[in-house]
PDB file of C-alpha atoms in Angstrom:
ATOM      1  CA  MET A   1       0.000   0.000   0.000  1.00 52.00           C
ATOM      2  CA  ASN A   2       1.280   3.435  -0.886  1.00 55.00           C
ATOM      3  CA  THR A   3       0.205   5.448   2.157  1.00 53.00           C
ATOM      4  CA  MET A   4       0.907   8.828   0.589  1.00 46.00           C
ATOM      5  CA  LYS A   5      -1.230   7.905  -2.443  1.00 51.00           C
ATOM      6  CA  VAL A   6      -4.094   6.865  -0.168  1.00 51.00           C
ATOM      7  CA  ILE A   7      -3.829  10.075   1.844  1.00 49.00           C
ATOM      8  CA  PHE A   8      -3.649  12.259  -1.266  1.00 47.00           C
ATOM      9  CA  ASN A   9      -6.610  10.528  -2.936  1.00 50.00           C
ATOM     10  CA  LEU A  10      -8.755  10.696   0.158  1.00 47.00           C
ATOM     11  CA  LEU A  11      -8.049  14.355   0.743  1.00 47.00           C
ATOM     12  CA  LEU A  12      -8.745  15.054  -2.910  1.00 47.00           C
ATOM     13  CA  PHE A  13     -12.019  13.101  -2.900  1.00 48.00           C
ATOM     14  CA  CYS A  14     -13.129  14.406   0.477  1.00 48.00           C
ATOM     15  CA  GLY A  15     -12.231  17.948  -0.537  1.00 47.00           C
ATOM     16  CA  ILE A  16     -11.129  18.950   2.946  1.00 43.00           C
ATOM     17  CA  THR A  17      -7.873  19.706   4.685  1.00 43.00           C
ATOM     18  CA  LEU A  18      -5.985  17.109   6.681  1.00 41.00           C
ATOM     19  CA  PHE A  19      -6.866  18.861   9.940  1.00 42.00           C
ATOM     20  CA  ALA A  20     -10.551  19.103   9.066  1.00 47.00           C
ATOM     21  CA  ALA A  21     -10.586  15.493   7.854  1.00 43.00           C
ATOM     22  CA  GLU A  22      -9.226  14.251  11.166  1.00 41.00           C
ATOM     23  CA  LYS A  23     -11.791  16.229  13.138  1.00 53.00           C
ATOM     24  CA  ALA A  24     -14.789  15.706  10.879  1.00 78.00           C
ATOM     25  CA  CYS A  25     -14.753  12.167   9.529  1.00 93.00           C
ATOM     26  CA  PRO A  26     -12.942   9.019  10.622  1.00 93.00           C
ATOM     27  CA  PHE A  27     -13.212   7.582   7.095  1.00 93.00           C
ATOM     28  CA  CYS A  28     -11.346  10.611   5.738  1.00 94.00           C
ATOM     29  CA  ASN A  29      -8.703  10.380   8.487  1.00 93.00           C
ATOM     30  CA  PRO A  30      -5.390   9.096   7.064  1.00 94.00           C
ATOM     31  CA  THR A  31      -4.335   7.654  10.426  1.00 93.00           C
ATOM     32  CA  ILE A  32      -7.455   5.489  10.686  1.00 93.00           C
ATOM     33  CA  ILE A  33      -7.254   4.517   7.031  1.00 95.00           C
ATOM     34  CA  ASP A  34      -3.638   3.447   7.427  1.00 96.00           C
ATOM     35  CA  LYS A  35      -4.471   1.252  10.457  1.00 96.00           C
ATOM     36  CA  GLN A  36      -7.549  -0.418   8.950  1.00 97.00           C
ATOM     37  CA  PHE A  37      -6.634  -0.477   5.240  1.00 98.00           C
ATOM     38  CA  ILE A  38      -7.227  -3.604   3.153  1.00 98.00           C
ATOM     39  CA  HIS A  39      -7.850  -2.554  -0.467  1.00 97.00           C
ATOM     40  CA  GLU A  40      -8.626   0.422  -2.678  1.00 96.00           C
ATOM     41  CA  THR A  41      -9.966   1.270  -6.111  1.00 96.00           C
ATOM     42  CA  ASP A  42     -10.157   4.591  -7.919  1.00 94.00           C
ATOM     43  CA  ALA A  43     -13.365   5.500  -6.101  1.00 95.00           C
ATOM     44  CA  SER A  44     -13.510   3.305  -2.997  1.00 97.00           C
ATOM     45  CA  ILE A  45     -11.496   2.109  -0.075  1.00 97.00           C
ATOM     46  CA  THR A  46     -12.022  -1.069   1.931  1.00 98.00           C
ATOM     47  CA  LEU A  47     -11.197  -1.082   5.623  1.00 98.00           C
ATOM     48  CA  TYR A  48     -11.406  -3.720   8.317  1.00 98.00           C
ATOM     49  CA  CYS A  49     -14.150  -2.830  10.797  1.00 96.00           C
ATOM     50  CA  LEU A  50     -12.823  -1.621  14.159  1.00 95.00           C
ATOM     51  CA  THR A  51     -15.777  -3.285  15.910  1.00 93.00           C
ATOM     52  CA  PRO A  52     -16.477  -6.375  13.774  1.00 94.00           C
ATOM     53  CA  ALA A  53     -19.769  -8.235  14.110  1.00 91.00           C
ATOM     54  CA  THR A  54     -17.941 -11.379  12.906  1.00 92.00           C
ATOM     55  CA  LYS A  55     -14.365 -12.124  11.897  1.00 94.00           C
ATOM     56  CA  GLY A  56     -13.839 -10.599   8.451  1.00 96.00           C
ATOM     57  CA  ASN A  57     -16.325  -7.712   8.840  1.00 96.00           C
ATOM     58  CA  ILE A  58     -15.163  -5.104   6.334  1.00 98.00           C
ATOM     59  CA  LEU A  59     -16.309  -1.620   5.368  1.00 97.00           C
ATOM     60  CA  ILE A  60     -16.543  -0.575   1.732  1.00 98.00           C
ATOM     61  CA  ILE A  61     -16.435   3.210   1.573  1.00 97.00           C
ATOM     62  CA  PRO A  62     -16.578   5.688  -1.305  1.00 97.00           C
ATOM     63  CA  LYS A  63     -13.475   7.888  -1.274  1.00 96.00           C
ATOM     64  CA  ARG A  64     -15.613  10.907  -2.038  1.00 95.00           C
ATOM     65  CA  HIS A  65     -17.050  12.202   1.227  1.00 96.00           C
ATOM     66  CA  ILE A  66     -20.791  11.684   0.991  1.00 95.00           C
ATOM     67  CA  GLU A  67     -23.199  10.853   3.768  1.00 94.00           C
ATOM     68  CA  ARG A  68     -26.101   9.052   2.106  1.00 95.00           C
ATOM     69  CA  PHE A  69     -26.695   6.222  -0.348  1.00 96.00           C
ATOM     70  CA  GLU A  70     -28.652   8.369  -2.791  1.00 96.00           C
ATOM     71  CA  GLU A  71     -25.598  10.625  -3.240  1.00 96.00           C
ATOM     72  CA  LEU A  72     -23.619   7.810  -4.918  1.00 96.00           C
ATOM     73  CA  THR A  73     -23.003   8.162  -8.630  1.00 97.00           C
ATOM     74  CA  SER A  74     -23.718   5.175 -10.842  1.00 96.00           C
ATOM     75  CA  GLU A  75     -19.952   4.862 -11.452  1.00 96.00           C
ATOM     76  CA  GLU A  76     -19.261   4.731  -7.694  1.00 96.00           C
ATOM     77  CA  MET A  77     -22.022   2.156  -7.215  1.00 96.00           C
ATOM     78  CA  SER A  78     -20.566   0.024  -9.995  1.00 97.00           C
ATOM     79  CA  ILE A  79     -17.135   0.124  -8.351  1.00 97.00           C
ATOM     80  CA  ILE A  80     -18.618  -0.752  -4.961  1.00 97.00           C
ATOM     81  CA  GLN A  81     -20.484  -3.671  -6.585  1.00 97.00           C
ATOM     82  CA  LYS A  82     -17.156  -4.951  -7.944  1.00 97.00           C
ATOM     83  CA  GLU A  83     -15.666  -4.728  -4.430  1.00 97.00           C
ATOM     84  CA  ILE A  84     -18.629  -6.680  -3.057  1.00 97.00           C
ATOM     85  CA  ASN A  85     -18.039  -9.355  -5.708  1.00 97.00           C
ATOM     86  CA  LEU A  86     -14.316  -9.436  -4.906  1.00 97.00           C
ATOM     87  CA  PHE A  87     -14.862  -9.818  -1.178  1.00 98.00           C
ATOM     88  CA  SER A  88     -17.626 -12.408  -1.600  1.00 97.00           C
ATOM     89  CA  ASN A  89     -14.924 -14.530  -3.247  1.00 97.00           C
ATOM     90  CA  VAL A  90     -12.452 -13.659  -0.482  1.00 97.00           C
ATOM     91  CA  PHE A  91     -14.955 -14.720   2.185  1.00 97.00           C
ATOM     92  CA  THR A  92     -15.538 -18.029   0.388  1.00 97.00           C
ATOM     93  CA  ASN A  93     -11.912 -18.802  -0.406  1.00 97.00           C
ATOM     94  CA  PHE A  94     -10.147 -17.345   2.638  1.00 97.00           C
ATOM     95  CA  TYR A  95     -12.641 -17.857   5.462  1.00 96.00           C
ATOM     96  CA  GLY A  96     -14.598 -20.749   3.905  1.00 96.00           C
ATOM     97  CA  ILE A  97     -17.811 -18.745   4.405  1.00 95.00           C
ATOM     98  CA  PRO A  98     -19.875 -18.120   1.251  1.00 96.00           C
ATOM     99  CA  ASP A  99     -22.732 -16.359   3.069  1.00 95.00           C
ATOM    100  CA  PHE A 100     -22.605 -12.705   4.069  1.00 95.00           C
ATOM    101  CA  VAL A 101     -24.729  -9.740   5.068  1.00 93.00           C
ATOM    102  CA  ILE A 102     -24.454  -6.321   3.454  1.00 95.00           C
ATOM    103  CA  LEU A 103     -25.581  -3.621   5.849  1.00 92.00           C
ATOM    104  CA  GLN A 104     -25.883   0.078   5.076  1.00 93.00           C
ATOM    105  CA  LYS A 105     -27.540   2.409   7.553  1.00 90.00           C
ATOM    106  CA  ASN A 106     -28.737   5.563   5.782  1.00 91.00           C
ATOM    107  CA  GLY A 107     -29.066   8.434   8.272  1.00 87.00           C
ATOM    108  CA  ARG A 108     -28.903   8.893  12.049  1.00 89.00           C
ATOM    109  CA  ASN A 109     -32.428   7.582  12.645  1.00 86.00           C
ATOM    110  CA  ALA A 110     -31.445   4.402  10.794  1.00 86.00           C
ATOM    111  CA  GLY A 111     -28.487   3.935  13.137  1.00 83.00           C
ATOM    112  CA  GLN A 112     -25.714   5.416  10.974  1.00 85.00           C
ATOM    113  CA  SER A 113     -22.970   6.282  13.454  1.00 87.00           C
ATOM    114  CA  VAL A 114     -20.384   7.710  11.025  1.00 92.00           C
ATOM    115  CA  SER A 115     -21.611  10.421   8.662  1.00 91.00           C
ATOM    116  CA  HIS A 116     -19.736   9.016   5.663  1.00 96.00           C
ATOM    117  CA  LEU A 117     -21.544   6.471   3.538  1.00 94.00           C
ATOM    118  CA  HIS A 118     -20.222   2.965   4.119  1.00 95.00           C
ATOM    119  CA  PHE A 119     -21.307  -0.600   3.558  1.00 96.00           C
ATOM    120  CA  HIS A 120     -20.649  -3.280   6.136  1.00 95.00           C
ATOM    121  CA  MET A 121     -19.938  -6.602   4.504  1.00 97.00           C
ATOM    122  CA  ILE A 122     -20.208  -9.223   7.231  1.00 94.00           C
ATOM    123  CA  PRO A 123     -19.289 -12.901   6.742  1.00 95.00           C
ATOM    124  CA  ALA A 124     -22.130 -15.073   8.065  1.00 94.00           C
ATOM    125  CA  PRO A 125     -20.760 -18.154   9.840  1.00 89.00           C
ATOM    126  CA  LYS A 126     -23.877 -18.193  12.021  1.00 80.00           C
ATOM    127  CA  SER A 127     -27.564 -17.385  11.587  1.00 80.00           C
ATOM    128  CA  PHE A 128     -28.822 -14.100  10.206  1.00 78.00           C
ATOM    129  CA  ASP A 129     -30.681 -13.343  13.450  1.00 79.00           C
ATOM    130  CA  GLU A 130     -27.463 -13.706  15.475  1.00 79.00           C
ATOM    131  CA  ILE A 131     -25.516 -11.498  13.078  1.00 77.00           C
ATOM    132  CA  ILE A 132     -28.166  -8.773  13.009  1.00 76.00           C
ATOM    133  CA  GLN A 133     -28.433  -8.825  16.805  1.00 74.00           C
ATOM    134  CA  THR A 134     -24.668  -8.351  16.987  1.00 73.00           C
ATOM    135  CA  ALA A 135     -24.547  -5.749  14.215  1.00 69.00           C
ATOM    136  CA  PHE A 136     -27.103  -3.468  15.872  1.00 67.00           C
ATOM    137  CA  HIS A 137     -25.660  -3.560  19.377  1.00 70.00           C
ATOM    138  CA  PHE A 138     -22.497  -2.271  20.996  1.00 70.00           C
ATOM    139  CA  ARG A 139     -19.464  -4.232  19.848  1.00 80.00           C
ATOM    140  CA  GLU A 140     -16.004  -4.190  21.385  1.00 87.00           C
ATOM    141  CA  LYS A 141     -13.115  -2.672  19.457  1.00 93.00           C
ATOM    142  CA  ILE A 142     -10.431  -5.119  18.463  1.00 95.00           C
ATOM    143  CA  SER A 143      -6.889  -4.427  19.639  1.00 96.00           C
ATOM    144  CA  GLU A 144      -4.311  -2.701  17.457  1.00 96.00           C
ATOM    145  CA  GLU A 145      -2.364  -5.971  17.271  1.00 97.00           C
ATOM    146  CA  GLU A 146      -5.426  -7.929  16.163  1.00 97.00           C
ATOM    147  CA  MET A 147      -6.205  -5.210  13.590  1.00 97.00           C
ATOM    148  CA  LYS A 148      -2.673  -5.551  12.178  1.00 98.00           C
ATOM    149  CA  ILE A 149      -3.067  -9.321  11.916  1.00 97.00           C
ATOM    150  CA  ARG A 150      -6.488  -9.209  10.261  1.00 97.00           C
ATOM    151  CA  THR A 151      -5.634  -6.468   7.757  1.00 98.00           C
ATOM    152  CA  GLN A 152      -2.315  -8.075   6.854  1.00 98.00           C
ATOM    153  CA  GLU A 153      -3.802 -11.521   6.281  1.00 97.00           C
ATOM    154  CA  LEU A 154      -6.423 -10.080   3.919  1.00 97.00           C
ATOM    155  CA  GLN A 155      -3.858  -7.906   2.102  1.00 97.00           C
ATOM    156  CA  ASP A 156      -1.593 -10.947   1.702  1.00 97.00           C
ATOM    157  CA  PHE A 157      -4.456 -13.106   0.409  1.00 96.00           C
ATOM    158  CA  LEU A 158      -5.492 -10.430  -2.110  1.00 96.00           C
ATOM    159  CA  SER A 159      -1.923  -9.975  -3.343  1.00 95.00           C
ATOM    160  CA  LYS A 160      -1.649 -13.694  -4.174  1.00 90.00           C
ATOM    161  CA  TRP A 161      -5.098 -13.973  -5.713  1.00 77.00           C
TER     162      TRP A 161
END
């Protein structure tokens, strides 16, 4: 991963200064991106979820800072769809779990906690009801060491695939 490229692209797409990005939006914050980074495209970035509902819970995020689903362009949606397809194969081939949940909360009243559009993609090794119960309740943050392990294993798998 070229950290400077990621930082430059995110600042460009978010259209805000580094200081404002750090204060305003965690998904525009280069420090958070660097710690949770898995993959990027021209218009999206994929991060490992800090509070995963299951092992492998990722976030697919448009680089452009938008808050709501309806603000996505058709090009951005197409790129996000390709990331979903990519990670559905990763879940099957790396974790051995072909089932997953895609969760997008659109607005505060819908439970959106970060005001930057993002899609949770959650591997489903257990029942839907158990995953949804976990996804909508407080979840513990994983440690920095565990985050390093989980991001690195996915980066390594993607680089060989």
